[in-house]
CSV table of C-alpha atoms and ligand atoms in Angstrom, one decimal:
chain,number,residue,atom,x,y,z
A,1446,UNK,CA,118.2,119.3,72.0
A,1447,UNK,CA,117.1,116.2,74.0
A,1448,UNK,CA,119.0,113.8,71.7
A,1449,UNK,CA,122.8,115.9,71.2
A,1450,UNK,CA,122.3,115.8,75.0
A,1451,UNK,CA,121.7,111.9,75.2
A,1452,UNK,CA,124.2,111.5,72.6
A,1453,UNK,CA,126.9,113.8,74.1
A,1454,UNK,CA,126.8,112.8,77.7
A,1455,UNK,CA,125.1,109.6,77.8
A,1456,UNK,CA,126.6,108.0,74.6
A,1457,UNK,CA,123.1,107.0,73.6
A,1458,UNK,CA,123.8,105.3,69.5
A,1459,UNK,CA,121.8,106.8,66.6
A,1460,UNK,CA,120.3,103.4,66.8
A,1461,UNK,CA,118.6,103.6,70.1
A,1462,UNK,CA,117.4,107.1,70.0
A,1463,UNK,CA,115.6,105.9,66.3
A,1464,UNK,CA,114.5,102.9,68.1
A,1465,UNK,CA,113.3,104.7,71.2
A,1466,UNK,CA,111.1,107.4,69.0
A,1467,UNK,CA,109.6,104.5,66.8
A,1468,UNK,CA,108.6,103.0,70.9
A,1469,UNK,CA,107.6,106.8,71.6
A,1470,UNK,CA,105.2,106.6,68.3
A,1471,UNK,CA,103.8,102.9,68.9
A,1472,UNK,CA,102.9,103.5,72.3
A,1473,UNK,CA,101.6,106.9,72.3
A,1474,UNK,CA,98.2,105.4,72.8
A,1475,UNK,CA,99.1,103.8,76.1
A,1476,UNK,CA,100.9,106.5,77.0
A,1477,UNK,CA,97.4,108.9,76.8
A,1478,UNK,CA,95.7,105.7,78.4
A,1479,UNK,CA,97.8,106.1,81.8
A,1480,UNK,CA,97.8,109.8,81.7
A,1481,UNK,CA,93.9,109.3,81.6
A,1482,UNK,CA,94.1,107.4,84.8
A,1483,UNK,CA,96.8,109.5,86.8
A,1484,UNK,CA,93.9,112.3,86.0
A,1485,UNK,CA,91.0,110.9,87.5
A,1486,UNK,CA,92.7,109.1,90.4
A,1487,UNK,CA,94.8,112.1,91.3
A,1488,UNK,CA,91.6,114.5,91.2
A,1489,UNK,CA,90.1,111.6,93.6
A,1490,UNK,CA,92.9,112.5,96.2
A,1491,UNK,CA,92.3,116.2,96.2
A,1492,UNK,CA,88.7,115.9,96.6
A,1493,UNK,CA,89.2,113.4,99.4
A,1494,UNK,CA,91.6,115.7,101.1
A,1495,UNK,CA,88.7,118.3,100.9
A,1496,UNK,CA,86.4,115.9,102.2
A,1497,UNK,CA,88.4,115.1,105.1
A,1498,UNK,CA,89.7,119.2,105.3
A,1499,UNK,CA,92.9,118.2,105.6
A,1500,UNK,CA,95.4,121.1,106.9
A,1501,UNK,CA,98.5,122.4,108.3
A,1502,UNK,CA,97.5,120.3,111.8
A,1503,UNK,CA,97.5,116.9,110.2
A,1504,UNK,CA,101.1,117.4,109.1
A,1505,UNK,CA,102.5,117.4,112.6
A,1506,UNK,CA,104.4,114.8,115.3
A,1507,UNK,CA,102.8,112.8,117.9
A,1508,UNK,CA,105.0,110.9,120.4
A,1509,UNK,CA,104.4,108.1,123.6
A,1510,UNK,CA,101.2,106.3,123.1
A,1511,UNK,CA,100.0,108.6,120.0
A,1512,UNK,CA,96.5,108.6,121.1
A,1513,UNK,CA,94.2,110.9,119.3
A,1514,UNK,CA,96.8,111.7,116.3
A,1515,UNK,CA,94.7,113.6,114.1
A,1516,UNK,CA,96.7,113.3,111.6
A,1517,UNK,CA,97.0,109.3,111.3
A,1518,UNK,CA,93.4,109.2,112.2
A,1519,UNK,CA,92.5,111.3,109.3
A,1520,UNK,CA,94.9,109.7,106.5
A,1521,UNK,CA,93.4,106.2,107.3
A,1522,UNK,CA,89.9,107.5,107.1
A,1523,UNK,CA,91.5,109.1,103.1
A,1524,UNK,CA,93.0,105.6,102.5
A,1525,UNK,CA,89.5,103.5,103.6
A,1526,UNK,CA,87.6,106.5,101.2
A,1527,UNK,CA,90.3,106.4,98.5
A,1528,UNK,CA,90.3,102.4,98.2
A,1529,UNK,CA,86.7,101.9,98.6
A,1530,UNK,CA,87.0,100.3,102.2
A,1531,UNK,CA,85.4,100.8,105.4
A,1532,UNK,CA,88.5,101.1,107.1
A,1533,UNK,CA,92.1,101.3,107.0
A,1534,UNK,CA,95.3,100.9,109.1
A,1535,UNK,CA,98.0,103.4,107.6
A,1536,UNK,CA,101.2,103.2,109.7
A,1537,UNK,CA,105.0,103.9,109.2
A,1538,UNK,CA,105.7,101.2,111.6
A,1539,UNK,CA,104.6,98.2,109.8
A,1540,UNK,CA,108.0,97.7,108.1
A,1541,UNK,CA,107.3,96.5,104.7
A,1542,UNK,CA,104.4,94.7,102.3
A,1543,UNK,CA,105.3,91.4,104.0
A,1544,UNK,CA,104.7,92.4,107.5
A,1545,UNK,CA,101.3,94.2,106.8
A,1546,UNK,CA,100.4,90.9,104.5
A,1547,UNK,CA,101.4,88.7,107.5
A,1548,UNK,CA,99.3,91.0,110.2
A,1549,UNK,CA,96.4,90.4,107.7
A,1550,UNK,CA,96.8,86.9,108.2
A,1551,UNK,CA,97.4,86.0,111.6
A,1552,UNK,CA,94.6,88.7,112.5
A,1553,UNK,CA,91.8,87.0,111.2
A,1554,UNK,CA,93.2,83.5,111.3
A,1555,UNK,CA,93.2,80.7,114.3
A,1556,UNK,CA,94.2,77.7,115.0
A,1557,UNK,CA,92.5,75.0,112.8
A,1558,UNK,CA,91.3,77.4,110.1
A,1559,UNK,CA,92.7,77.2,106.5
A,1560,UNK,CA,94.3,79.6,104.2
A,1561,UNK,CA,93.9,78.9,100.7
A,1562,UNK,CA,96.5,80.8,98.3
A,1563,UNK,CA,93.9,81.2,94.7
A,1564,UNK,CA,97.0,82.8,92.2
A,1565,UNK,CA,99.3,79.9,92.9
A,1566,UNK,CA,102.6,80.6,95.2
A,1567,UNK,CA,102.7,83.9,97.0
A,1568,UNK,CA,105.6,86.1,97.2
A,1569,UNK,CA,108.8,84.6,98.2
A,1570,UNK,CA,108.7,86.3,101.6
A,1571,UNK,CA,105.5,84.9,102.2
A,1572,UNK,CA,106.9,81.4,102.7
A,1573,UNK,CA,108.4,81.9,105.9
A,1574,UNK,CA,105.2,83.7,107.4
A,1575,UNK,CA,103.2,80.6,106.5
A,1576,UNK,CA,105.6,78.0,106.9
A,1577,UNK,CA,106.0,76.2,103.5
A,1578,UNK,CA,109.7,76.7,103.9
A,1579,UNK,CA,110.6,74.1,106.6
A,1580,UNK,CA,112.4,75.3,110.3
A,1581,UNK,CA,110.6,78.9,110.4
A,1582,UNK,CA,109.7,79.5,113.4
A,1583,UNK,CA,106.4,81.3,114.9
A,1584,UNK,CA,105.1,80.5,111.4
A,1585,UNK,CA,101.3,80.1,110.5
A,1586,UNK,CA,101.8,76.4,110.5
A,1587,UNK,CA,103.3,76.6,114.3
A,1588,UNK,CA,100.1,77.9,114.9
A,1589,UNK,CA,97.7,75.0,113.9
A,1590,UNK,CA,97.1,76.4,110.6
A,1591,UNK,CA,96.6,75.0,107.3
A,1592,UNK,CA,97.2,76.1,103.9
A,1593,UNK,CA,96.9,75.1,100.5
A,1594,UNK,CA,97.5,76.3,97.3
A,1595,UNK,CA,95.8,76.3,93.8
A,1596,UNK,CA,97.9,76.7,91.1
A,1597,UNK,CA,97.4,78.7,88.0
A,1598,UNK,CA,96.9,77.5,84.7
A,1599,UNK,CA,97.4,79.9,82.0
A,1600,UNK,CA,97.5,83.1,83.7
A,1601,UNK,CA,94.0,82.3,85.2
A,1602,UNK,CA,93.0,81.1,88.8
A,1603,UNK,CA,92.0,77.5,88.3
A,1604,UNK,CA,88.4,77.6,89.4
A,1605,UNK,CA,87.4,73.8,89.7
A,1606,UNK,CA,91.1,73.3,91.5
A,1607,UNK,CA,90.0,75.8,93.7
A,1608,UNK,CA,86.0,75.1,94.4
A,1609,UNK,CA,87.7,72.0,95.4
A,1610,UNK,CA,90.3,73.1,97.9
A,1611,UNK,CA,87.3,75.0,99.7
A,1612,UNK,CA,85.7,73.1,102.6
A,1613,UNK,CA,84.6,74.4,105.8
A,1614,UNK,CA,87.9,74.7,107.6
A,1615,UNK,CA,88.5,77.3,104.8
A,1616,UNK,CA,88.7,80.9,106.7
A,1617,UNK,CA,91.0,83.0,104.3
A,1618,UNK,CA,91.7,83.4,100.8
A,1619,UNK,CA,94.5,84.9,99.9
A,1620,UNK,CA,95.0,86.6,96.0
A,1621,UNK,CA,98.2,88.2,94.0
A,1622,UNK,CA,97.2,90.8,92.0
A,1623,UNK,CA,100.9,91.6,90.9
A,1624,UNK,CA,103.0,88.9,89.2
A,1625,UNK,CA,105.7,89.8,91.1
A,1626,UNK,CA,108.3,87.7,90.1
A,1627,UNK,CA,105.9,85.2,87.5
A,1628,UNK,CA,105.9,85.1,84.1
A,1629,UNK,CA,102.1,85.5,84.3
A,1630,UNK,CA,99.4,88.5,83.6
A,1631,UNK,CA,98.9,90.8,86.0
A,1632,UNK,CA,95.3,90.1,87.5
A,1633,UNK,CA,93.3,93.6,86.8
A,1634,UNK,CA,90.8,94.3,89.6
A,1635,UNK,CA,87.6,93.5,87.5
A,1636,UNK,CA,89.5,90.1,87.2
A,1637,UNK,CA,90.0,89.8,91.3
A,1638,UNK,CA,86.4,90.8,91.5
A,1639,UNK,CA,85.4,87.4,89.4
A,1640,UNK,CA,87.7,85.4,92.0
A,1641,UNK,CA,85.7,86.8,95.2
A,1642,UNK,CA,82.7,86.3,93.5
A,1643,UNK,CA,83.2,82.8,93.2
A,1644,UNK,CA,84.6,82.2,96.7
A,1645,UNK,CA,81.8,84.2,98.3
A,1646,UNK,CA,79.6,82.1,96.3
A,1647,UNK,CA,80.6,78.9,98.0
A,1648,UNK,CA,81.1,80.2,101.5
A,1649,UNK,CA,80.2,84.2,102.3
A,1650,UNK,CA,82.3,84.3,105.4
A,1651,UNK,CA,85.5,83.4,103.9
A,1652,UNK,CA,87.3,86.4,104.3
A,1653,UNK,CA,89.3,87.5,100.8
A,1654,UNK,CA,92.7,89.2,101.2
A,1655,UNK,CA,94.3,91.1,98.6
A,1656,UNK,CA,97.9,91.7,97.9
A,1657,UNK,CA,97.7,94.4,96.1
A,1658,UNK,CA,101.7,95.0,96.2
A,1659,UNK,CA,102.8,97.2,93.0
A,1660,UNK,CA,99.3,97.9,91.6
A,1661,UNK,CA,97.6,100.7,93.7
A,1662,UNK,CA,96.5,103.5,91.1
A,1663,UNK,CA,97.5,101.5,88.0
A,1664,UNK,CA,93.7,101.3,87.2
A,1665,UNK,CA,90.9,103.8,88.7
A,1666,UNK,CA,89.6,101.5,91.2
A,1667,UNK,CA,91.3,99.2,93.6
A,1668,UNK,CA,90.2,95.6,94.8
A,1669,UNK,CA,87.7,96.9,97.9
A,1670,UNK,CA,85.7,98.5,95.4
A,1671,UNK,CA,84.9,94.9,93.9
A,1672,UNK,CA,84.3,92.9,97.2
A,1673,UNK,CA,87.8,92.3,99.1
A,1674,UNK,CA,87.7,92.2,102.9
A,1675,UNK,CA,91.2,93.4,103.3
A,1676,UNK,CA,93.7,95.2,100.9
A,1677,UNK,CA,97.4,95.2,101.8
A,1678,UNK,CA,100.5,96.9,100.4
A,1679,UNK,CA,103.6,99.0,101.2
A,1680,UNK,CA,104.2,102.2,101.5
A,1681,UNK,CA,107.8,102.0,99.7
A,1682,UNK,CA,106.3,101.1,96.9
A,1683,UNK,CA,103.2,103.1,94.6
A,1684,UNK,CA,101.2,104.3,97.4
A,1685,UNK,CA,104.1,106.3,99.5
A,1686,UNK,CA,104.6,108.1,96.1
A,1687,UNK,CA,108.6,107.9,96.5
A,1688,UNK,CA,108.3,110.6,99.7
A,1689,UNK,CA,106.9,108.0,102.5
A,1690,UNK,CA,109.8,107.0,104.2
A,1691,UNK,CA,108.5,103.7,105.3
A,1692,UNK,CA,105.2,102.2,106.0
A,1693,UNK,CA,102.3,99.6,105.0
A,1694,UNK,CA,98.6,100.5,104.5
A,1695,UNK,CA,95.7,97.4,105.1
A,1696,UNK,CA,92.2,98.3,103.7
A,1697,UNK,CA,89.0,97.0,104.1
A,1698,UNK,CA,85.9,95.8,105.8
A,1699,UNK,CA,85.2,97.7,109.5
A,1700,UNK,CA,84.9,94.2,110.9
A,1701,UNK,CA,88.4,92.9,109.0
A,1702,UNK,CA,90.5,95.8,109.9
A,1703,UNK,CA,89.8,95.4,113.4
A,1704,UNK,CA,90.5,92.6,114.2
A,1705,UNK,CA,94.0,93.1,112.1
A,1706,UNK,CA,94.6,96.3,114.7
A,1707,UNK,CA,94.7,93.7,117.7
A,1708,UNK,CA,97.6,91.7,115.8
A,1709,UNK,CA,99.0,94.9,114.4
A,1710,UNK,CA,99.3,96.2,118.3
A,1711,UNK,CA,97.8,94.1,120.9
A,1712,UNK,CA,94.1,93.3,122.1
A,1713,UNK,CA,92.2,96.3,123.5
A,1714,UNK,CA,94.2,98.8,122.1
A,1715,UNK,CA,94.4,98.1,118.6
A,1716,UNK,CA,94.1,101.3,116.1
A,1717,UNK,CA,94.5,104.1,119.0
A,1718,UNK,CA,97.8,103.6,119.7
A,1719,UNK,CA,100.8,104.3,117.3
A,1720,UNK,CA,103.3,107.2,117.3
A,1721,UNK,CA,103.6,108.9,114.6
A,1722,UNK,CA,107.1,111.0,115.0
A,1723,UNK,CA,106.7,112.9,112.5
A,1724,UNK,CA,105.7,110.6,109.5
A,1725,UNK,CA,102.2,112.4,108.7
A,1726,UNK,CA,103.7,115.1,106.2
A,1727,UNK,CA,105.8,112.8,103.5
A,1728,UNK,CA,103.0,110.2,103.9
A,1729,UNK,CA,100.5,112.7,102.5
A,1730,UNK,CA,102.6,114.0,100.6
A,1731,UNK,CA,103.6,111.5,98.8
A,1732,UNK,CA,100.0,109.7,98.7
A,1733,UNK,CA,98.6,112.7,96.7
A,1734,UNK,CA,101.7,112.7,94.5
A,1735,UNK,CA,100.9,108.5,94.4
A,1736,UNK,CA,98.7,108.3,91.3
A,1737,UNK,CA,101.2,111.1,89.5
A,1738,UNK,CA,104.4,109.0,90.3
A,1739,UNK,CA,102.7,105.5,89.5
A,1740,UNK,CA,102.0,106.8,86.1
A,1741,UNK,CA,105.3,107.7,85.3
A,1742,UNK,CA,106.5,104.2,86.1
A,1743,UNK,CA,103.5,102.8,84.3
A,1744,UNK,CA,104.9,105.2,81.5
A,1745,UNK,CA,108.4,103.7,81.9
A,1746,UNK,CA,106.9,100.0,81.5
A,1747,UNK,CA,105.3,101.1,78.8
A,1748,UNK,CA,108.4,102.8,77.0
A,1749,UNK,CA,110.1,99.8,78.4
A,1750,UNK,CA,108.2,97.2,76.3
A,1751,UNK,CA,108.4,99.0,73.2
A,1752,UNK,CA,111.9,99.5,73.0
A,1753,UNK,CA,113.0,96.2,73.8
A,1754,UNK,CA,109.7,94.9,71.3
A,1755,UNK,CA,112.0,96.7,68.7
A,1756,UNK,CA,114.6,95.3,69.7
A,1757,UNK,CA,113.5,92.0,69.1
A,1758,UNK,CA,113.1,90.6,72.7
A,1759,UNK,CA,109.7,88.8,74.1
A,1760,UNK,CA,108.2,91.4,77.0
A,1761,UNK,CA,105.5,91.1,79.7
A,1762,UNK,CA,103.3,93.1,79.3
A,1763,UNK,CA,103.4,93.7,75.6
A,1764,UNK,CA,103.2,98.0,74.6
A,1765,UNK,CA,99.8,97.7,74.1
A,1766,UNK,CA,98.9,95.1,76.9
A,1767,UNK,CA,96.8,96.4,79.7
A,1768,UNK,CA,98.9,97.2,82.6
A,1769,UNK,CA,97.4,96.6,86.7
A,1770,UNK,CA,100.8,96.9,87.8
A,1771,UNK,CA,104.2,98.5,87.7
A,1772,UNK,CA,106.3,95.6,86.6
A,1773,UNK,CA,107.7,94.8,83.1
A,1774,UNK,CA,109.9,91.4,82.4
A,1775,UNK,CA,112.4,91.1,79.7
A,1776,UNK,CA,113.6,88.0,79.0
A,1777,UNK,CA,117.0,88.7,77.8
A,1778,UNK,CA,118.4,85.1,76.9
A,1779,UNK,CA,122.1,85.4,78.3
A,1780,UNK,CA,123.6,85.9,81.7
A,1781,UNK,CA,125.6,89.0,80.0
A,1782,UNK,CA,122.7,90.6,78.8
A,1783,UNK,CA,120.9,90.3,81.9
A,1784,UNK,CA,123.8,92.0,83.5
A,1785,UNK,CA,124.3,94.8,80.7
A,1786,UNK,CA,120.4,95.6,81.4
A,1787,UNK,CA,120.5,95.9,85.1
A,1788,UNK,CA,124.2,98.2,84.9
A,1789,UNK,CA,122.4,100.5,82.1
A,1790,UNK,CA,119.6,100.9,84.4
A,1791,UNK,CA,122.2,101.6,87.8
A,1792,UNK,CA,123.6,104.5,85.2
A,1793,UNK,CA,120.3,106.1,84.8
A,1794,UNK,CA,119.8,106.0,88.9
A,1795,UNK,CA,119.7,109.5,90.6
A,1796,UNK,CA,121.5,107.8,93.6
A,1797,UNK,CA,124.6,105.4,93.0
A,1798,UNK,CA,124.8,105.9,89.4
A,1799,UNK,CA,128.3,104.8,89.2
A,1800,UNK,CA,128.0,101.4,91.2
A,1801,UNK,CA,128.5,98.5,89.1
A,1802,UNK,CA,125.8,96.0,90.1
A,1803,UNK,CA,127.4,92.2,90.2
A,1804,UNK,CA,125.6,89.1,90.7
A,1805,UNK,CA,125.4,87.8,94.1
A,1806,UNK,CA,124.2,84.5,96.2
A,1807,UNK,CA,121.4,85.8,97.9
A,1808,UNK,CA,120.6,84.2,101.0
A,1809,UNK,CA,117.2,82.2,100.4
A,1810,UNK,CA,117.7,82.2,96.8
A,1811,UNK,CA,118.5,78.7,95.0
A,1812,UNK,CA,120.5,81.2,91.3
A,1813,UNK,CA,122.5,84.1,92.1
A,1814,UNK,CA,120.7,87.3,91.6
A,1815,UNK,CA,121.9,90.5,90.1
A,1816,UNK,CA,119.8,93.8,91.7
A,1817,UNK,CA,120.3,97.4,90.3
A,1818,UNK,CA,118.5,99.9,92.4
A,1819,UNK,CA,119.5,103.8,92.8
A,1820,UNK,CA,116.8,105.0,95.5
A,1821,UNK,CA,116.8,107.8,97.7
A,1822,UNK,CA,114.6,105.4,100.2
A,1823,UNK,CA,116.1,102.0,100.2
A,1824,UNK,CA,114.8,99.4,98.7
A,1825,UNK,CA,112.3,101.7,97.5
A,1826,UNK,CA,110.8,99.9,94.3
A,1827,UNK,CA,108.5,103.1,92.9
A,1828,UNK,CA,111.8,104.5,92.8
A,1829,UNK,CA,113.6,102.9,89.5
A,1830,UNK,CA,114.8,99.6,89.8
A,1831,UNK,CA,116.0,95.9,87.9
A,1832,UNK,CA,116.9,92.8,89.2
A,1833,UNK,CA,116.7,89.2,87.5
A,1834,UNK,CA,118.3,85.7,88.7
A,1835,UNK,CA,120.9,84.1,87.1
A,1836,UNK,CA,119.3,81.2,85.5
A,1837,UNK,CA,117.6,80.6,82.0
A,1838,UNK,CA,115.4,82.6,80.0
A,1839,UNK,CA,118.0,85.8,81.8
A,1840,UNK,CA,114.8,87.6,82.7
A,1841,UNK,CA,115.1,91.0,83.8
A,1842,UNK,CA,112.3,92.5,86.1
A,1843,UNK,CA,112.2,96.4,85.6
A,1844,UNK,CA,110.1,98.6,88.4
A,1845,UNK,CA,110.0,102.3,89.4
A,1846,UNK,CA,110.9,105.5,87.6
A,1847,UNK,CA,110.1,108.5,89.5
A,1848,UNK,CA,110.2,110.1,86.6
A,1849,UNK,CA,109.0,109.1,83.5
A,1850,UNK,CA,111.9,111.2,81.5
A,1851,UNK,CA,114.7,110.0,83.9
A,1852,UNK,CA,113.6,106.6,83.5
A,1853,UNK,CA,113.3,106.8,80.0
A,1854,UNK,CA,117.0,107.5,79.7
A,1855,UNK,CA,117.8,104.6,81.9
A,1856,UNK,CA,115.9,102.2,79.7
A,1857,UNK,CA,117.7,103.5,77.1
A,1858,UNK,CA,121.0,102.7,78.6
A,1859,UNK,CA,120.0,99.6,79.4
A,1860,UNK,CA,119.1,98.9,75.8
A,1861,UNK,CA,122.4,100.3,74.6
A,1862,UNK,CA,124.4,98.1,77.2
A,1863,UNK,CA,122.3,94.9,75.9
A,1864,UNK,CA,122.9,96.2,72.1
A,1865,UNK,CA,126.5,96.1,72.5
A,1866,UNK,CA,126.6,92.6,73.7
A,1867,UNK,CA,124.7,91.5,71.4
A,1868,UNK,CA,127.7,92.7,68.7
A,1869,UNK,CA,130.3,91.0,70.4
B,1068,PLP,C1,106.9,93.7,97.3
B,1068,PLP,C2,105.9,92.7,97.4
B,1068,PLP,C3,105.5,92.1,98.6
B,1068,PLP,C4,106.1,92.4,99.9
B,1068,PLP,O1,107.5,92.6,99.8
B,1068,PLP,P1,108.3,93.5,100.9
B,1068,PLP,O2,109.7,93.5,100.3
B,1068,PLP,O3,108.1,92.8,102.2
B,1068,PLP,O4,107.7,94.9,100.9
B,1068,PLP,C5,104.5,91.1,98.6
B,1068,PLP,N1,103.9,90.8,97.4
B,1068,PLP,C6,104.2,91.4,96.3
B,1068,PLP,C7,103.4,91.0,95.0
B,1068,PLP,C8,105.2,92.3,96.2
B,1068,PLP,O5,105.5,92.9,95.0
């Protein structure tokens, strides 16, 4: 029934749906692997909303100041329990990964301290916040202080590069689990756990921040639980579970998160104050459906790599690969099958399915870029997404799926789109 319907109304070939069950069949084991960790980290929710007897009251609106919002108050104390920290700041007003990221960092850093990035390069959007890229203003760097950076070598931190780029001006390190927009594996938290180790073993003070961007709940612990002062992510991406609206979350040691609070409002009022107009009920909501939705993407990945495996392409992750993320690249070889992948995936969108994504000059962006994203909250990346810049290898970075079976078709359409030019 599934196929006459993808055949009739999607156009799907007798090729792809072959293809796609072959994928179905060689990553059923995956498949049972992420279904195993959606069970246990979604059972951890409910038991923590027992814990904390969450009800009807938590769900409602505070306004002014916000003082005593139970609510807020509560959800941070299921976020600290959930991610094995002390403490955590859970707000709808931190606008996105690279603002709670940036609190992180100009909370606990001052003027002469060092930042030391271990996984090479942070996130594009980082740049700005630290001041590698010249002329931004208000910048770490405006502030007095120092970074430096360790590249990777193989996927791996470089330990000697870093044991070396630690002296005692060194206050912060700062670690990628996701690689975002790398060619690179995903670090699992085990793997992070090995990097603090070793920087705690040189200097216990340094403080070690994680951005845990795109990974929270792809494995059944997160980075706290393996000795990170401070966790950081976005609620628009796996945490929010596709229902928060907007938000960031920051994790971690009693001590850490404090001090964050008095950057993340002001000195002396820190944590007590914050509004919450009516955020509390999608951001629970959508944090106990978190480890549900994450799987399906993880799913989609998954289903992702094997198609495009039998189609011949090179994929990161592989099928079988362990996955700490939500990300899969394709690299796709030619700018026309870059852009056939991204308009496949914009057809199998619940929002704008019939936009036409084109490649555009992105402002801070050296290639063009081509984006295809169909989200009921935008920019949302849990939600299904694709983008790639337009430069060799043509790869194509695929995120989200609410869904596992909605993004399953998109994939599909994608591979059908990339299929057909390839025949031409
Ligand atoms: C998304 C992301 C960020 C922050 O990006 P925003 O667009 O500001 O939310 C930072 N690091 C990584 C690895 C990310 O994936």
């Amino acid at each position: 029934m599934v196929n006459s319907f993808l055949k009739e109304k999607y156009g799907i070939s007798d090729k792809i749906l072959e293809l796609s069950k072959k994928a179905d069949i060689k990553a059923a084991e995956a498949y049972k692997k992420a279904e195993e960790i959606c069970e246990y980290n979604s059972l951890r929710v409910l038991k923590a909303f027992a814990d904390h007897n969450v009800s009807e009251a938590h769900l409602g609106v505070s306004t002014g100041y916000g003082y005593d919002d139970v609510g807020r108050d509560t959800l941070e104390r299921i976020y600290a329990d959930m991610f094995g920290g002390e403490d955590a700041l859970v707000r709808h007003n931190i606008v996105n990964g690279t603002m709670a990221i940036a609190t992180c960092l100009y909370g606990v850093l001052r003027p002469g301290d060092t930042l030391v990035a271990a996984t090479g390069k942070p996130y594009d959007t980082l740049e700005e916040v630290i001041g590698i890229r010249s002329g931004s203003s208000g910048s770490l760097k405006d502030f007095g202080i120092n970074y430096r950076q360790v590249d990777m070598i193989d996927s791996k931190v470089d330990f000697d590069g870093l044991a070396e780029a630690i002296d005692d001006s060194v206050k912060a390190v700062i670690i990628q689990r996701s690689k975002g927009y790398d060619w690179r594996d995903t670090y699992s938290v085990d793997g992070i756990g090995e990097i603090i180790a070793f920087v705690k073993s040189i200097n216990k003070n340094i403080i070690c921040i994680v951005d845990n961007c795109y990974g929270e709940f792809a494995e059944e612990k997160e980075p706290c639980s393996v000795g990170a002062d401070l966790i950081v992510g976005s609620l628009i991406k796996n945490p929010g579970g596709g229902l928060a609206m907007s938000g960031g979350y920051i994790v971690g040691t009693k001590e850490a998160v404090e001090k964050v609070s008095y950057r993340l409002t002001c000195p002396g009022i820190g944590r007590e104050c914050g509004a919450t107009l009516g955020n509390n009920r999608t951001m629970y909501q959508g944090f106990f459906m978190a480890p549900h939705v994450v799987c399906n993407a993880v799913k989609a990945g998954i289903f992702c790599s094997a198609l495009f495996e039998e189609l011949g392409y090179e994929v990161n992750p592989s099928s079988d690969a362990f996955r700490s993320d939500i990300i899969t690249s394709v690299k796709l070889g030619s700018e026309e099958k870059l852009i056939a992948f991204c308009r496949g995936i914009q057809q199998g969108a619940p929002i704008d399915s019939f936009v036409v994504p084109m490649p555009w000059d992105m402002p801070g962006y050296e290639n063009q870029v081509i984006m295809a994203a169909g989200a009921f909250v935008q920019g949302s990346s849990i939600e299904i997404s694709a983008d790639g810049p337009i430069k060799p290898p043509y790869t194509a970075y695929f995120q989200g799926g609410l869904t596992f079976e909605t993004a399953r078709l998109a994939i599909m359409l994608a591979a059908e789109n990339v299929l057909s030019e390839s025949n031409k």
